[in-house]
PDB file of C-alpha atoms in Angstrom:
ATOM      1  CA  UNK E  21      32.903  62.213 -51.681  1.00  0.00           C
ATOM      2  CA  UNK E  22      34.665  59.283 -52.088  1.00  0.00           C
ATOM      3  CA  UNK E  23      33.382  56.553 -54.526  1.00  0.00           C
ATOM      4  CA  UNK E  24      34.388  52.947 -54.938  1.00  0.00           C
ATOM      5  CA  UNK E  25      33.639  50.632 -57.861  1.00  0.00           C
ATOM      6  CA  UNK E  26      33.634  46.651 -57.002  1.00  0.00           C
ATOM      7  CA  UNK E  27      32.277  44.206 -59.824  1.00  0.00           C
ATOM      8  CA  UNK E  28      32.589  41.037 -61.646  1.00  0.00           C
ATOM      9  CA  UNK E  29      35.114  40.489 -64.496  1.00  0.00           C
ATOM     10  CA  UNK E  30      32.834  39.804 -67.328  1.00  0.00           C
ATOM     11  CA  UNK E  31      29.259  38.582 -66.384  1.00  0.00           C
ATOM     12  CA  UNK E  32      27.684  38.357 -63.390  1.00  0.00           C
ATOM     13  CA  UNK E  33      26.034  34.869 -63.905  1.00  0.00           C
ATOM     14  CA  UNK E  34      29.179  33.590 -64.786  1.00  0.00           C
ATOM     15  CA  UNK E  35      30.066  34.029 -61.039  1.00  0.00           C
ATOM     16  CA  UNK E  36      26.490  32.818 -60.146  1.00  0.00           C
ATOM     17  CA  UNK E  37      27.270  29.856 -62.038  1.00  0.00           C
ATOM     18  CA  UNK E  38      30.688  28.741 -61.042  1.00  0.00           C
ATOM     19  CA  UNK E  39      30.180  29.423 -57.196  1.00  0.00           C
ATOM     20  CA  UNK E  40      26.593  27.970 -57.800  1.00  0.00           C
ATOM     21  CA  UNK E  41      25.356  30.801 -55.060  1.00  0.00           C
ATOM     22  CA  UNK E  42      22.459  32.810 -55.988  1.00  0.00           C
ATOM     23  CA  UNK E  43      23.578  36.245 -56.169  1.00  0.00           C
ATOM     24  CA  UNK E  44      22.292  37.176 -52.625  1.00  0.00           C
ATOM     25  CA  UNK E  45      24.203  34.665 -51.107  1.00  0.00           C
ATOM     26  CA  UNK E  46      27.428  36.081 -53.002  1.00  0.00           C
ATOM     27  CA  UNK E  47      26.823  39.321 -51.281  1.00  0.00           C
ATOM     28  CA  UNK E  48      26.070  38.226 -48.207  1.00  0.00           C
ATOM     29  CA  UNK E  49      29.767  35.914 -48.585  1.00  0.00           C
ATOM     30  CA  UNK E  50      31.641  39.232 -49.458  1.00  0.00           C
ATOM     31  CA  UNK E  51      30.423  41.162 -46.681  1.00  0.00           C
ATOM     32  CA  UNK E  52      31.417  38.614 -44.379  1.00  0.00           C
ATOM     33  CA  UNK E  53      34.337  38.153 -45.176  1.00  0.00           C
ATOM     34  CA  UNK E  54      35.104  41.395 -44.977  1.00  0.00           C
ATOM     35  CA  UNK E  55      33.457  41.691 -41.831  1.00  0.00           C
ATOM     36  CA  UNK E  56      35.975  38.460 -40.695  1.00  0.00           C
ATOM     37  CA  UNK E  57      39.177  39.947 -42.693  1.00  0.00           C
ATOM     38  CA  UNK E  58      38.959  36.397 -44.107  1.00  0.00           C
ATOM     39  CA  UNK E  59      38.898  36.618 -48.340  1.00  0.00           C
ATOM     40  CA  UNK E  60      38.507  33.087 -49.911  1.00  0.00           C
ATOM     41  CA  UNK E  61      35.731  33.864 -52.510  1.00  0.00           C
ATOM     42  CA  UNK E  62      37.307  37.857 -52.966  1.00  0.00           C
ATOM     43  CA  UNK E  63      40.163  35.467 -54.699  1.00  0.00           C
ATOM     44  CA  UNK E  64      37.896  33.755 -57.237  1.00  0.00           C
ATOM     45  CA  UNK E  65      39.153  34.554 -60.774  1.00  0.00           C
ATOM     46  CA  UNK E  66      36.547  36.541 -61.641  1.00  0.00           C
ATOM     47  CA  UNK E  67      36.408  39.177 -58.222  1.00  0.00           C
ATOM     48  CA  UNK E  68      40.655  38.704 -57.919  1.00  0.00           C
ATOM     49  CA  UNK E  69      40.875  41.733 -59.963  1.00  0.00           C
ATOM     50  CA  UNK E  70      39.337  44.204 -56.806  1.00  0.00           C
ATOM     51  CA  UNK E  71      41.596  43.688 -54.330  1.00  0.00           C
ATOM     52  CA  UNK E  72      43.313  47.189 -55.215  1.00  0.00           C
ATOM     53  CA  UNK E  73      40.092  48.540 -54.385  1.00  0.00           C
ATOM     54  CA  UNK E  74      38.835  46.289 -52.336  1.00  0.00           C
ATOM     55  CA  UNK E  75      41.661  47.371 -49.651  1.00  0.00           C
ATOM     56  CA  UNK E  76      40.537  51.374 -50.267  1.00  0.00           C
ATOM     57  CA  UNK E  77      37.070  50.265 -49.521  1.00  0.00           C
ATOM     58  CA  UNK E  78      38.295  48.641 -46.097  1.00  0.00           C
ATOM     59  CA  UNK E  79      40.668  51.776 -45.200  1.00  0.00           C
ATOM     60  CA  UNK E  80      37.138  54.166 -45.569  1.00  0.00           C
ATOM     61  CA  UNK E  81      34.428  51.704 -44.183  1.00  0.00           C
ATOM     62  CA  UNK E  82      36.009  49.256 -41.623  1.00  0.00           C
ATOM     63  CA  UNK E  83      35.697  51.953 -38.984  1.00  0.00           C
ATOM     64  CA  UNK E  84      31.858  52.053 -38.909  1.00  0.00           C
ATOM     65  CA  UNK E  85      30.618  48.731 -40.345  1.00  0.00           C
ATOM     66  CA  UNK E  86      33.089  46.404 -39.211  1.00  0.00           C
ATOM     67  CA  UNK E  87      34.632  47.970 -36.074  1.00  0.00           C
ATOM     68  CA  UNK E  88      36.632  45.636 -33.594  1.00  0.00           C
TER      69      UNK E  88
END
C-alpha cells in the first residue's frame, strides 16, 4: 500500500484566507490542475512545500484519474 500525505504549511484557514476560496473550491482548484498538469495555486507559499510528493502522487494516480 502506498500512502501519500499532501497538506497545508501551518493552518488551513490561513490558505482559506489568502486565496479567499472556501476550502471546497481549493480542492476542487488542486484537482484540476492536476487533472490539466497546470500548477499555479500548488505554488502558493503555503502548498509549495508538496511538490516532492505531489509528483509521487501523479507517478501512482495519473494513470486512472487523469488518463490522456
Amino acid at each position: 500500500m502506498v500512502v501519500h500525505c499532501l497538506g497545508v504549511r501551518s493552518e488551513p484557514e490561513k490558505l482559506r484566507n489568502s486565496c479567499k476560496m472556501s476550502f471546497e473550491t481549493i480542492g476542487n482548484t488542486l484537482a484540476a490542475e492536476c487533472a490539466e498538469g497546470k500548477y499555479r495555486l500548488w505554488k502558493h507559499e503555503l502548498l509549495a512545500h508538496n511538490e516532492a510528493e505531489l509528483s509521487r502522487l501523479l507517478i501512482d494516480v495519473r494513470p486512472f484519474l487523469f488518463p490522456s
